[in-house]
Amino acid sequence: MHKRILSSSCLVGALLTTACESPSTPPPSPTVAETPAPREVHDTAAGLTVTNCRMLTTAGTSASGDDGAGSVAANTQDDDTGTRWSGPGKGAWLTMDLGTSQSIAGAAIAWHQGDTRQNHFILSTSEDGTTFTQAYAADSTLTTAAQTYRFTARKARYLRVTVNGNTVNDWASITESRVCADDATPSPTVPTTDSGAALPRLPYLQSVGPTSALVAFRTGVSCTPFVRFGEGSDISRTATATVAGWRHAVKLDGLLPGRTYSYVVEACGSVAGVRQFKTATGPETTRVRFTAMGDFGTGGTAQSQVLKLLAQPSRAGEFLLALGDNAYESGTEADFQDHMFKPMAALLRATPIFPAPGNHEYVTNQGQPYLDNFYLPANNPEKSERYYSFDWGPVHFASLDSNCVIGLATSDRCTLAAQKSWLAQDLAATKRPWKVVFFHHPTWSSGEHGSQLKMRREFAPLFEQYGVDLVLTGHDHNYERSKPMKGDAVAASGTRGIVYMVVGSGGASLRAFPGSQPSWTAFRDNTNAGYLDVTVDGGTLSAKFITPSGTVRDSLTLTKTLPAAAPQTSGVSAMSMETPPGPVDDPTRQPAYMRPRAPVPPADTLESVADAPEPPDTVVRELK
C-alpha cells in the first residue's frame, strides 16, 4: 500500500512529556559528542531573520550546561548565526529571561545544523523561574532558517527550550532564539459555513491522538491545500499539504492532550467552515465517553435514522468505534463514498472514527479500498492498519481483523499467528486500567450467523489472560449482550468473566433470530436499530443500547477496583499514532474515482446486505 501523509509545513509531530518542568542539573555527557564550536571570529556571519514573531528583548539567558568550548547560552542572543549554544544530553535546556513578566505567544529558533537533523523539543513558560508549564511541543523541520512556534498567549517572565535529543545525537544545539510577543494583529476571521465549490469529500478526522491528528478530505481539482487550526476558537496555526493532488490527509502537530481544537480546510478555492474536535486524553484522565456500532454502511433509511440521533449535541461521544461492514455491498471505492462518507459527513467532521474491517469490505481486493480510505495507527509489526491499538484516557483499545482469522485474507495480507502474537504483546504492555477489544465476527451470538468459534478458540484465552473487560462485534444484524463468559460457558459465580456484545444494528436490515434466547444471553433485540453509548468513569464502565427514538433498550454496568497508585501525569499515550503513507495520485491526471458516475443505490434490503457463506467448521449454533 502506498499512502502519503501530508504534514505541516512548519510543525512536525512529537510526543509531549510532562505538563511542567523544574530546573535540572546538567545531564551526563552522551556517547556521541557534538562537534566543538569554531574558535575563529565570524566577521561575515549572517544575522537572524524571523517571520511571524514580534521579538521581545531578552534580559539574560541560562542553560543546563554547555560543551566547554565556548558554545554558551549567550550566543543565542548575539544575532550571529555563526555562533551557537550546545548543551549535552537529552533534557538539556536553554532559558530566556525577559526581566519582567510580559505577554508572550511563542518562540523563534534557528537550530544549528537544522538542515540535517530534527530536534525534539518542548517550550515551557514560568513567572518565577522555578516552576515551568508546558506551552508547546514538536519536532523542528529540516532547515537552518529560524522557525517560529506560536502558542496561546500567556503572562510569563521566562521561556525555556528543553531539547530531548535529535535525529543524529543527544545534544541540544541552537544558533539563535527569541521570545515572541503576543501579536496585536487580529486573529484570522473564522468561517462558520462552507463556501466555494463543494469538496467531493468533506473533512473527516483520523488517528486522533493526544498530540496530533489527521484531517483527511478530497478536492475537486488538483491543488495544494492547507488547514488552519488552533486551540479553542483560535485558527492562527497552519498545516500545509506538501504535495498537490485530489486526495489529502494533512497532519496537525504540536497539540495538547484532552484539549478542544478548531480547524478550517482551505483548498482550491473551497473553504470547509470551522469544526471542532477533542484530542485524546492521557493516562491521568479517569473518564472517557465513546460510541460504537457496526453494519451501518448502507446509505439507507435505518442508517439515516441512527445518524440523525448521533447528530444531536453531545450524543456522539469523543470518538466512534466502527465494528465492520462500513460500506455495503462490496466495500468498493464508490460504496465507501456513497454509503459511508456522504451520509456520515457531518458526524465525521467532528468525531474521530476508529474502524475494524468487515466481511463486506473484504469482497473487494481483500479490503484494499478500506485501507485506502482510512488513515489508521500502524503499530503492528506489518504496519498494515488491518489491526491496531490506541489509548484514550483510562482505556486501551485493540482493533482486530477477524476476516484474517476465518480465512478471507491471503497470507501476504494477514496471518492468524502474527495477529495473535501482536495482541498478546499489546495487551501485556498496556498500563491502562480498562481494556476494550473490537472486531467484526462475533465470538458469542445467537443471531443468523451464530458464534464465530475460531475467533473464540484463538482469542478468548488471550482476552481472559490479559484482563479484557469488554468485547464489541457486529456481523449479525441485531443487538445482543452476553452474560459474563469464561471459556465456553457462563463464568461461575465469584469468578471473572468477559461480556461480549453484538452491535450489528447501525443501519443494515435487521434479521430474525433463528431460535429462542439461549441461557447465556443477557439481552437481545432484533427489532430496533441503534448504537452503543459507553462511559468509563473511574472504576465503573456503563454501556447503553440506544435506538433512533432515543430510547435506552438495554444497559450494562461493570465495576472494578482500580490500583491505588494513580498513573504518572505525562499526558502522553505510549501507543504510536503514526500512519503509513497513503495512495498517491498523479497530480496532472484526474484519478478514476473522481470521474462522473451514477450514484450507488442504497443497500436497504436483506438481499443487498446478504453475506457469503463462511467456512462451516468455524461457526457454531449455541441455542442453549
Coordinates of C-alpha atoms in Angstrom, one line a residue:
M1 CA 0.0 0.0 0.0
H2 CA 1.3 3.4 -0.9
K3 CA 0.0 6.3 1.3
R4 CA 1.4 9.8 1.6
I5 CA 0.7 11.8 4.8
L6 CA 0.7 15.5 4.1
S7 CA 2.2 17.2 7.1
S8 CA 2.5 20.7 8.4
S9 CA 5.0 23.0 6.7
C10 CA 6.5 24.1 9.9
L11 CA 5.2 21.7 12.6
V12 CA 6.2 18.1 12.8
G13 CA 4.8 15.7 15.4
A14 CA 6.3 14.9 18.7
L15 CA 5.2 13.3 21.9
L16 CA 4.6 15.6 24.9
T17 CA 6.5 14.6 28.0
T18 CA 5.5 16.4 31.2
A19 CA 2.9 19.1 31.9
C20 CA 5.5 21.1 33.9
E21 CA 9.2 21.1 34.4
S22 CA 11.6 22.3 37.0
P23 CA 15.3 23.2 36.7
S24 CA 17.6 20.3 36.3
T25 CA 21.3 19.7 36.8
P26 CA 23.3 19.2 33.7
P27 CA 22.8 15.7 32.3
P28 CA 25.7 13.3 31.8
S29 CA 27.7 13.6 28.6
P30 CA 26.4 11.4 25.8
T31 CA 28.5 8.8 24.0
V32 CA 28.2 10.8 20.7
A33 CA 29.9 14.1 21.1
E34 CA 28.9 17.4 19.4
T35 CA 31.5 18.9 17.1
P36 CA 33.3 21.6 19.1
A37 CA 32.4 25.2 18.4
P38 CA 34.8 27.0 16.0
R39 CA 37.1 29.5 17.7
E40 CA 37.6 32.0 14.9
V41 CA 35.9 35.3 14.7
H42 CA 32.8 35.4 12.4
D43 CA 33.1 38.8 10.8
T44 CA 30.8 37.9 7.9
A45 CA 28.2 35.7 9.7
A46 CA 24.6 36.3 8.8
G47 CA 22.2 37.8 11.2
L48 CA 18.9 36.4 12.3
T49 CA 15.8 36.7 10.1
V50 CA 12.5 35.9 11.7
T51 CA 8.9 35.8 10.4
N52 CA 5.6 35.8 12.3
C53 CA 7.3 36.9 15.5
R54 CA 7.4 40.3 17.2
M55 CA 10.6 39.7 19.1
L56 CA 11.0 40.7 22.8
T57 CA 14.2 41.8 24.3
T58 CA 15.9 39.2 26.5
A59 CA 17.5 40.4 29.7
G60 CA 19.6 37.3 30.2
T61 CA 20.0 33.6 29.4
S62 CA 21.0 30.5 31.3
A63 CA 21.4 26.8 30.3
S64 CA 21.7 23.4 31.9
G65 CA 25.3 23.2 30.6
D66 CA 27.4 23.7 27.5
D67 CA 30.2 22.0 25.6
G68 CA 33.0 23.7 27.4
A69 CA 34.4 25.0 24.1
G70 CA 32.7 28.4 24.0
S71 CA 29.2 27.4 22.9
V72 CA 27.5 29.2 25.7
A73 CA 23.8 30.3 26.2
A74 CA 24.6 34.0 25.4
N75 CA 25.5 33.0 21.9
T76 CA 21.8 32.5 21.1
Q77 CA 21.2 36.3 21.5
D78 CA 24.1 37.8 19.6
D79 CA 22.3 38.0 16.2
D80 CA 25.2 35.9 14.8
T81 CA 24.2 32.6 13.1
G82 CA 27.9 31.6 13.1
T83 CA 27.9 31.1 16.9
R84 CA 25.7 28.8 19.0
W85 CA 24.8 27.2 22.3
S86 CA 25.4 23.5 22.6
G87 CA 24.3 21.5 25.6
P88 CA 24.9 17.8 26.3
G89 CA 22.3 15.1 26.9
K90 CA 18.6 14.6 26.4
G91 CA 16.7 17.2 28.5
A92 CA 19.3 19.9 28.0
W93 CA 17.6 23.3 28.4
L94 CA 18.1 26.9 27.5
T95 CA 16.1 29.6 29.4
M96 CA 15.5 33.2 28.3
D97 CA 14.7 35.8 31.0
L98 CA 12.7 38.8 29.9
G99 CA 13.4 40.7 33.1
T100 CA 9.7 41.3 33.7
S101 CA 6.5 39.4 33.2
Q102 CA 5.1 40.0 29.7
S103 CA 2.5 38.6 27.4
I104 CA 4.3 36.0 25.2
A105 CA 2.9 33.8 22.5
G106 CA 5.8 31.8 21.1
A107 CA 9.4 31.5 20.2
A108 CA 11.6 31.8 17.2
I109 CA 14.5 29.3 17.0
A110 CA 17.3 28.8 14.5
W111 CA 18.8 25.3 15.0
H112 CA 22.5 24.5 14.5
Q113 CA 22.7 22.1 11.5
G114 CA 19.0 22.2 11.4
D115 CA 19.0 21.1 7.7
T116 CA 20.5 17.7 8.7
R117 CA 18.6 16.8 11.9
Q118 CA 15.3 17.3 13.6
N119 CA 15.3 18.4 17.2
H120 CA 12.7 17.0 19.7
F121 CA 11.8 20.0 21.9
I122 CA 9.4 21.5 24.4
L123 CA 8.6 25.2 25.1
S124 CA 7.7 26.0 28.7
T125 CA 6.9 29.3 30.5
S126 CA 7.4 30.4 34.1
E127 CA 6.7 33.5 36.2
D128 CA 9.3 32.7 38.9
G129 CA 12.0 30.7 37.0
T130 CA 11.4 27.6 39.1
T131 CA 8.0 26.1 38.1
F132 CA 7.6 25.8 34.3
T133 CA 4.4 25.0 32.5
Q134 CA 4.5 23.4 29.1
A135 CA 3.1 25.5 26.3
Y136 CA 4.2 23.7 23.1
A137 CA 6.0 20.6 21.9
A138 CA 7.1 19.5 18.4
D139 CA 10.0 18.4 16.2
S140 CA 11.9 21.0 14.2
T141 CA 11.7 20.9 10.4
L142 CA 14.8 20.4 8.3
T143 CA 16.1 23.9 7.8
T144 CA 18.7 26.2 9.2
A145 CA 16.4 29.2 8.9
A146 CA 14.6 30.5 12.0
Q147 CA 11.3 28.7 12.7
T148 CA 8.5 30.4 14.7
Y149 CA 6.5 28.3 17.1
R150 CA 3.3 30.0 18.4
F151 CA 1.1 29.1 21.2
T152 CA -1.8 30.6 23.2
A153 CA -0.6 33.9 24.7
R154 CA 0.1 33.9 28.5
K155 CA 1.9 36.1 31.0
A156 CA 5.4 34.9 31.9
R157 CA 8.9 36.2 32.6
Y158 CA 10.8 33.1 31.4
L159 CA 10.7 30.9 28.4
R160 CA 12.6 27.6 28.4
V161 CA 13.5 25.4 25.4
T162 CA 14.0 21.8 26.5
V163 CA 15.6 19.6 23.9
N164 CA 15.2 15.8 24.1
G165 CA 17.9 15.0 21.6
N166 CA 17.6 15.0 17.8
T167 CA 17.7 12.5 15.0
V168 CA 21.5 12.4 15.0
N169 CA 22.6 12.5 18.6
D170 CA 21.6 13.5 22.2
W171 CA 22.9 17.1 22.0
A172 CA 21.0 20.4 22.0
S173 CA 22.4 23.0 19.7
I174 CA 20.8 26.4 18.9
T175 CA 22.3 29.2 16.9
E176 CA 19.7 31.9 17.8
S177 CA 16.5 32.1 19.8
R178 CA 14.0 34.8 20.6
V179 CA 10.8 35.1 22.7
C180 CA 7.8 36.3 20.6
A181 CA 5.3 38.8 21.9
D182 CA 1.5 38.4 21.8
D183 CA 0.7 39.6 18.3
A184 CA -1.6 42.5 18.2
T185 CA -2.7 41.6 14.7
P186 CA -6.3 40.4 14.9
S187 CA -6.8 36.6 14.6
P188 CA -7.9 35.3 11.1
T189 CA -11.7 35.5 10.6
V190 CA -13.2 32.1 11.3
P191 CA -15.5 31.0 8.5
T192 CA -18.6 29.3 10.1
T193 CA -20.0 27.9 6.8
D194 CA -18.7 26.1 3.8
S195 CA -18.1 28.3 0.7
G196 CA -16.8 28.0 -2.8
A197 CA -17.1 24.7 -4.8
A198 CA -18.2 21.9 -2.6
L199 CA -15.5 19.4 -1.7
P200 CA -16.3 16.0 -3.1
R201 CA -15.4 14.5 0.2
L202 CA -15.7 16.7 3.3
P203 CA -13.1 16.6 6.0
Y204 CA -13.0 13.5 8.3
L205 CA -10.9 13.1 11.4
Q206 CA -8.3 10.2 11.5
S207 CA -5.8 8.8 14.0
V208 CA -6.6 11.5 16.6
G209 CA -4.1 11.1 19.4
P210 CA -3.0 13.2 22.4
T211 CA -0.6 15.4 20.4
S212 CA -1.6 15.0 16.7
A213 CA -4.5 14.4 14.4
L214 CA -5.1 13.9 10.7
V215 CA -7.7 15.9 8.7
A216 CA -8.5 13.9 5.5
F217 CA -10.6 15.2 2.6
R218 CA -10.8 15.3 -1.2
T219 CA -10.7 18.2 -3.6
G220 CA -12.5 18.6 -7.0
V221 CA -9.3 19.8 -8.7
S222 CA -5.6 19.1 -8.1
C223 CA -4.1 21.6 -5.7
T224 CA -2.0 22.0 -2.6
P225 CA -4.5 22.8 0.3
F226 CA -3.9 23.8 3.8
V227 CA -5.6 23.6 7.2
R228 CA -5.9 26.5 9.7
F229 CA -6.2 25.3 13.2
G230 CA -5.6 26.2 16.9
E231 CA -6.8 25.6 20.4
G232 CA -10.3 26.7 21.4
S233 CA -11.6 29.1 18.8
D234 CA -8.2 30.1 17.6
I235 CA -7.2 29.1 14.0
S236 CA -3.9 31.0 13.7
R237 CA -1.7 28.0 13.0
T238 CA -1.4 26.5 9.6
A239 CA -0.6 23.0 8.4
T240 CA 0.0 22.8 4.6
A241 CA 0.0 19.9 2.2
T242 CA 3.4 19.3 0.7
V243 CA 2.1 17.5 -2.4
A244 CA -0.6 18.6 -4.9
G245 CA -3.4 16.2 -5.8
W246 CA -7.0 15.3 -5.1
R247 CA -6.7 13.1 -2.1
H248 CA -5.3 14.7 1.1
A249 CA -4.5 13.8 4.7
V250 CA -3.0 16.8 6.5
K251 CA -1.3 16.3 9.8
L252 CA -1.9 18.7 12.7
D253 CA 1.0 18.6 15.1
G254 CA 2.1 20.1 18.4
L255 CA -1.4 19.5 20.0
L256 CA -2.0 19.1 23.7
P257 CA -3.9 16.1 25.3
G258 CA -7.6 16.5 26.1
R259 CA -8.0 19.9 24.5
T260 CA -10.6 21.2 22.1
Y261 CA -9.2 22.4 18.7
S262 CA -10.9 24.3 15.8
Y263 CA -9.9 23.7 12.2
V264 CA -10.8 25.1 8.8
V265 CA -9.8 23.5 5.5
E266 CA -8.9 25.8 2.6
A267 CA -8.5 24.0 -0.7
C268 CA -8.6 25.0 -4.4
G269 CA -11.0 27.9 -3.7
S270 CA -13.1 25.8 -1.4
V271 CA -13.5 26.5 2.3
A272 CA -14.8 24.0 4.8
G273 CA -16.3 26.0 7.6
V274 CA -14.9 25.7 11.1
R275 CA -15.4 22.5 13.1
Q276 CA -14.0 21.3 16.5
F277 CA -12.7 18.1 17.9
K278 CA -11.1 16.9 21.1
T279 CA -7.6 15.3 21.3
A280 CA -7.2 12.1 23.2
T281 CA -6.7 12.3 26.9
G282 CA -3.7 10.9 28.7
P283 CA -3.4 8.2 31.4
E284 CA -4.1 10.6 34.2
T285 CA -7.7 11.1 32.9
T286 CA -10.2 8.8 34.6
R287 CA -13.2 9.4 32.3
V288 CA -14.0 8.9 28.6
R289 CA -17.2 8.5 26.6
F290 CA -17.4 6.9 23.2
T291 CA -20.0 5.3 20.9
A292 CA -19.8 2.1 18.9
M293 CA -21.9 0.4 16.1
G294 CA -21.4 -2.0 13.2
D295 CA -23.1 -2.9 9.9
F296 CA -24.2 0.7 9.2
G297 CA -22.7 1.5 5.7
T298 CA -25.9 1.2 3.7
G299 CA -26.7 4.8 2.6
G300 CA -30.3 3.8 3.6
T301 CA -33.2 4.6 5.9
A302 CA -32.1 2.9 9.1
Q303 CA -28.6 4.3 8.9
S304 CA -30.0 7.9 8.4
Q305 CA -32.3 7.4 11.5
V306 CA -29.3 6.4 13.7
L307 CA -27.2 9.2 12.3
K308 CA -29.9 11.8 12.9
L309 CA -29.8 10.9 16.6
L310 CA -26.0 10.9 16.7
A311 CA -26.0 14.4 15.2
Q312 CA -27.7 15.8 18.3
P313 CA -25.4 17.7 20.7
S314 CA -23.4 15.5 23.0
R315 CA -24.7 12.3 21.5
A316 CA -21.6 11.1 19.6
G317 CA -19.1 11.0 22.4
E318 CA -15.4 11.7 22.0
F319 CA -15.0 9.2 19.1
L320 CA -16.8 6.3 17.3
L321 CA -15.8 2.7 17.0
A322 CA -16.9 1.2 13.7
L323 CA -17.4 -2.6 14.0
G324 CA -17.2 -3.6 10.3
D325 CA -19.3 -3.7 7.2
N326 CA -18.8 0.0 7.0
A327 CA -19.6 0.2 3.2
Y328 CA -22.1 -2.2 1.6
E329 CA -22.4 -4.1 -0.7
S330 CA -18.8 -4.8 -1.6
G331 CA -16.5 -2.3 0.1
T332 CA -15.7 -0.6 -3.2
E333 CA -14.4 2.9 -3.6
A334 CA -17.9 4.0 -4.7
D335 CA -19.5 2.1 -1.8
F336 CA -17.3 4.0 0.7
Q337 CA -18.1 7.4 -0.9
D338 CA -21.9 6.9 -1.3
H339 CA -22.7 4.7 1.7
M340 CA -20.3 6.0 4.3
F341 CA -18.6 9.3 3.7
K342 CA -21.5 11.1 2.2
P343 CA -24.3 10.2 4.7
M344 CA -21.8 10.4 7.7
A345 CA -20.1 13.6 6.6
A346 CA -21.5 15.8 9.4
L347 CA -20.6 13.3 12.1
L348 CA -17.1 12.5 10.8
R349 CA -16.1 16.2 10.6
A350 CA -16.2 16.5 14.4
T351 CA -16.0 12.9 15.7
P352 CA -12.9 10.8 15.1
I353 CA -13.6 7.3 13.8
F354 CA -11.6 4.1 14.6
P355 CA -12.9 1.2 12.4
A356 CA -12.4 -2.5 12.1
P357 CA -12.9 -4.2 8.7
G358 CA -16.0 -6.4 8.0
N359 CA -16.5 -9.2 5.5
H360 CA -18.2 -6.9 3.0
E361 CA -15.0 -4.8 2.9
Y362 CA -13.1 -8.0 2.0
V363 CA -15.3 -8.6 -1.1
T364 CA -13.1 -6.1 -3.0
N365 CA -9.4 -7.0 -3.1
Q366 CA -9.3 -8.2 0.5
G367 CA -10.2 -4.8 1.9
Q368 CA -7.8 -2.6 -0.1
P369 CA -10.3 0.2 -0.6
Y370 CA -10.9 0.1 3.2
L371 CA -7.2 0.6 3.7
D372 CA -7.0 3.3 1.1
N373 CA -9.9 5.4 2.6
F374 CA -8.8 5.2 6.3
Y375 CA -5.6 6.5 7.9
L376 CA -5.1 4.3 10.9
P377 CA -2.4 3.8 13.5
A378 CA 0.2 1.4 12.1
N379 CA 1.5 -0.1 15.3
N380 CA 1.5 -3.8 14.4
P381 CA 4.7 -5.4 13.0
E382 CA 3.4 -5.4 9.4
K383 CA 2.3 -1.7 9.7
S384 CA -0.7 -2.9 7.8
E385 CA -3.5 -1.0 9.6
R386 CA -5.7 -4.1 9.4
Y387 CA -5.3 -4.4 13.2
Y388 CA -4.0 -1.8 15.6
S389 CA -4.4 -0.3 19.1
F390 CA -4.7 3.1 20.7
D391 CA -5.2 4.6 24.1
W392 CA -7.7 7.2 25.2
G393 CA -7.9 8.3 28.8
P394 CA -8.2 5.2 31.1
V395 CA -8.9 2.7 28.3
H396 CA -6.7 0.7 26.0
F397 CA -8.5 -0.2 22.7
A398 CA -7.4 -3.0 20.3
S399 CA -9.0 -3.4 16.9
L400 CA -8.7 -6.9 15.3
D401 CA -9.2 -8.2 11.7
S402 CA -11.4 -11.2 12.2
N403 CA -11.5 -11.7 8.4
C404 CA -7.9 -12.8 8.6
V405 CA -8.8 -15.4 11.2
I406 CA -11.6 -17.1 9.3
G407 CA -9.7 -17.4 6.0
L408 CA -10.7 -14.4 3.9
A409 CA -7.2 -13.0 3.8
T410 CA -4.2 -14.5 2.0
S411 CA -1.1 -14.9 4.0
D412 CA 0.6 -12.0 2.3
R413 CA -2.1 -9.7 3.7
C414 CA -2.6 -11.0 7.2
T415 CA -2.0 -14.2 9.2
L416 CA -3.6 -15.5 12.4
A417 CA -0.2 -16.2 14.0
A418 CA 1.1 -12.7 13.5
Q419 CA -2.1 -11.1 14.8
K420 CA -2.3 -13.3 17.9
S421 CA 1.4 -12.7 18.7
W422 CA 0.9 -9.0 18.4
L423 CA -2.3 -8.9 20.5
A424 CA -0.6 -10.8 23.4
Q425 CA 2.3 -8.4 23.4
D426 CA 0.0 -5.4 23.1
L427 CA -2.3 -6.3 25.9
A428 CA 0.6 -7.3 28.2
A429 CA 2.3 -4.0 27.6
T430 CA -0.6 -1.6 28.4
K431 CA -0.9 0.1 31.7
R432 CA -4.4 1.5 31.2
P433 CA -6.8 0.0 33.8
W434 CA -9.6 -0.8 31.2
K435 CA -9.3 -2.8 28.1
V436 CA -11.7 -3.0 25.2
V437 CA -11.3 -5.2 22.1
F438 CA -13.4 -4.7 18.9
F439 CA -13.7 -6.6 15.6
H440 CA -16.4 -7.8 13.2
H441 CA -17.3 -11.5 13.6
P442 CA -18.9 -12.3 17.0
T443 CA -17.4 -14.9 19.4
W444 CA -20.8 -15.2 21.1
S445 CA -24.0 -14.8 19.0
S446 CA -27.5 -16.4 18.7
G447 CA -28.2 -14.4 15.5
E448 CA -28.3 -15.7 12.0
H449 CA -24.6 -16.4 11.7
G450 CA -24.1 -17.8 15.2
S451 CA -20.9 -17.7 17.2
Q452 CA -17.6 -17.5 15.4
L453 CA -15.9 -20.5 17.1
K454 CA -12.4 -19.9 15.6
M455 CA -12.3 -16.4 16.9
R456 CA -13.3 -17.7 20.3
R457 CA -10.9 -20.5 20.4
E458 CA -7.9 -18.4 19.2
F459 CA -8.5 -15.1 21.1
A460 CA -10.8 -15.6 24.1
P461 CA -7.9 -17.2 26.1
L462 CA -5.9 -14.1 25.4
F463 CA -8.8 -11.9 26.4
E464 CA -9.1 -13.8 29.7
Q465 CA -5.3 -13.9 30.4
Y466 CA -4.8 -10.2 30.0
G467 CA -7.9 -8.9 31.6
V468 CA -10.0 -7.6 28.7
D469 CA -13.2 -6.1 30.1
L470 CA -15.5 -5.8 27.1
V471 CA -15.5 -7.2 23.5
L472 CA -17.6 -5.4 20.8
T473 CA -18.5 -7.0 17.5
G474 CA -21.0 -6.8 14.6
H475 CA -21.8 -9.1 11.7
D476 CA -25.2 -10.3 12.9
H477 CA -27.8 -7.6 12.2
N478 CA -29.2 -7.3 15.7
Y479 CA -28.1 -6.3 19.2
E480 CA -27.1 -8.9 21.8
R481 CA -25.3 -8.9 25.1
S482 CA -23.9 -12.0 26.7
K483 CA -23.6 -12.7 30.4
P484 CA -20.0 -12.7 31.7
M485 CA -18.4 -15.6 29.8
K486 CA -15.3 -17.7 30.5
G487 CA -14.2 -20.4 28.2
D488 CA -17.2 -21.9 26.5
A489 CA -19.7 -21.1 29.3
V490 CA -21.1 -18.5 31.6
A491 CA -18.5 -17.6 34.2
A492 CA -19.1 -19.4 37.5
S493 CA -20.3 -17.3 40.4
G494 CA -17.4 -15.4 42.0
T495 CA -15.1 -15.7 39.0
R496 CA -14.3 -13.1 36.5
G497 CA -15.9 -13.3 33.1
I498 CA -16.0 -11.1 29.9
V499 CA -19.1 -9.5 28.4
Y500 CA -19.4 -9.9 24.7
M501 CA -21.7 -7.6 22.8
V502 CA -23.0 -7.7 19.2
V503 CA -23.9 -4.2 17.9
G504 CA -24.7 -5.0 14.3
S505 CA -27.7 -2.6 14.4
G506 CA -26.2 0.5 12.9
G507 CA -28.2 0.6 9.7
A508 CA -28.4 -2.7 7.8
S509 CA -31.7 -4.6 7.6
L510 CA -32.3 -6.4 10.8
R511 CA -32.7 -10.2 10.8
A512 CA -34.8 -12.6 12.8
F513 CA -33.2 -14.8 15.5
P514 CA -33.3 -18.4 14.3
G515 CA -34.1 -19.8 17.7
S516 CA -35.2 -19.0 21.3
Q517 CA -32.9 -16.9 23.5
P518 CA -30.1 -19.0 24.9
S519 CA -29.3 -19.1 28.6
W520 CA -26.0 -17.3 28.2
T521 CA -27.7 -14.3 26.6
A522 CA -28.5 -11.4 29.0
F523 CA -30.5 -9.4 26.4
R524 CA -31.1 -9.3 22.7
D525 CA -33.1 -7.2 20.3
N526 CA -33.7 -7.6 16.5
T527 CA -36.4 -5.0 16.1
N528 CA -34.6 -1.8 16.8
A529 CA -31.6 -0.2 15.0
G530 CA -29.3 1.7 17.3
Y531 CA -25.8 2.3 18.7
L532 CA -23.9 1.7 21.9
D533 CA -23.1 4.6 24.2
V534 CA -20.2 3.8 26.6
T535 CA -18.9 5.8 29.5
V536 CA -15.8 4.8 31.6
D537 CA -15.6 6.8 34.8
G538 CA -13.0 5.7 37.4
G539 CA -13.8 2.1 38.4
T540 CA -17.1 2.0 36.5
L541 CA -18.0 1.2 32.9
S542 CA -21.5 1.8 31.8
A543 CA -23.0 1.0 28.4
K544 CA -26.4 1.7 26.9
F545 CA -28.0 0.5 23.7
I546 CA -29.9 3.5 22.3
T547 CA -32.5 3.4 19.5
P548 CA -33.1 6.2 17.0
S549 CA -36.0 7.4 19.1
G550 CA -33.5 8.0 22.0
T551 CA -34.9 5.0 24.0
V552 CA -32.4 3.1 26.1
R553 CA -33.3 -0.6 25.3
D554 CA -30.5 -2.2 27.4
S555 CA -27.8 -1.1 29.8
L556 CA -24.8 -2.7 31.4
T557 CA -22.6 -1.7 34.3
L558 CA -19.2 -3.2 35.1
T559 CA -17.1 -2.2 38.1
K560 CA -13.6 -2.9 39.2
T561 CA -11.2 -1.8 41.9
L562 CA -8.5 0.4 40.3
P563 CA -4.9 0.4 41.6
A564 CA -4.4 2.8 44.5
A565 CA -1.4 4.4 42.8
A566 CA -2.5 6.8 40.1
P567 CA -0.6 6.7 36.8
Q568 CA 2.0 9.4 36.1
T569 CA 0.5 12.6 34.7
S570 CA 2.5 12.6 31.5
G571 CA -0.5 13.3 29.3
V572 CA 1.1 11.1 26.6
S573 CA -0.1 7.9 25.0
A574 CA 2.5 5.2 24.8
M575 CA 0.9 3.9 21.5
S576 CA 2.2 5.1 18.2
M577 CA -0.3 7.0 16.2
E578 CA 1.9 7.2 13.1
T579 CA 0.1 6.2 9.9
P580 CA 1.9 4.8 6.8
P581 CA 1.9 6.7 3.5
G582 CA -1.4 6.6 1.6
P583 CA -2.3 6.3 -2.0
V584 CA -0.7 9.0 -4.2
D585 CA -2.4 10.2 -7.3
D586 CA -0.7 11.7 -10.4
P587 CA -1.4 15.5 -9.8
T588 CA -1.6 16.1 -13.5
R589 CA -4.2 13.4 -14.3
Q590 CA -7.7 13.1 -12.8
P591 CA -8.0 9.8 -10.9
A592 CA -10.7 7.3 -11.8
Y593 CA -12.6 7.8 -8.5
M594 CA -13.1 11.4 -9.4
R595 CA -14.8 10.8 -12.8
P596 CA -18.6 11.2 -13.1
R597 CA -20.6 8.1 -12.3
A598 CA -24.1 7.1 -11.3
P599 CA -24.8 7.1 -7.5
V600 CA -24.7 3.7 -5.8
P601 CA -28.3 2.7 -4.8
P602 CA -28.8 2.3 -1.0
A603 CA -28.2 -1.2 0.3
D604 CA -31.6 -1.1 2.0
T605 CA -32.8 -4.7 1.6
L606 CA -32.0 -8.1 3.1
E607 CA -30.6 -9.2 -0.3
S608 CA -28.3 -6.2 -0.7
V609 CA -26.6 -6.8 2.7
A610 CA -26.5 -10.6 2.4
D611 CA -23.3 -12.4 3.4
A612 CA -21.3 -15.0 1.5
P613 CA -21.2 -18.4 3.3
E614 CA -18.5 -18.8 5.9
P615 CA -16.3 -21.9 6.4
P616 CA -18.8 -24.3 8.1
D617 CA -16.2 -25.5 10.6
T618 CA -15.8 -22.1 12.1
V619 CA -19.3 -21.3 13.2
V620 CA -21.4 -22.9 15.9
R621 CA -25.1 -22.6 16.8
E622 CA -25.5 -22.2 20.5
L623 CA -29.1 -22.1 21.4
K624 CA -29.0 -23.4 25.0

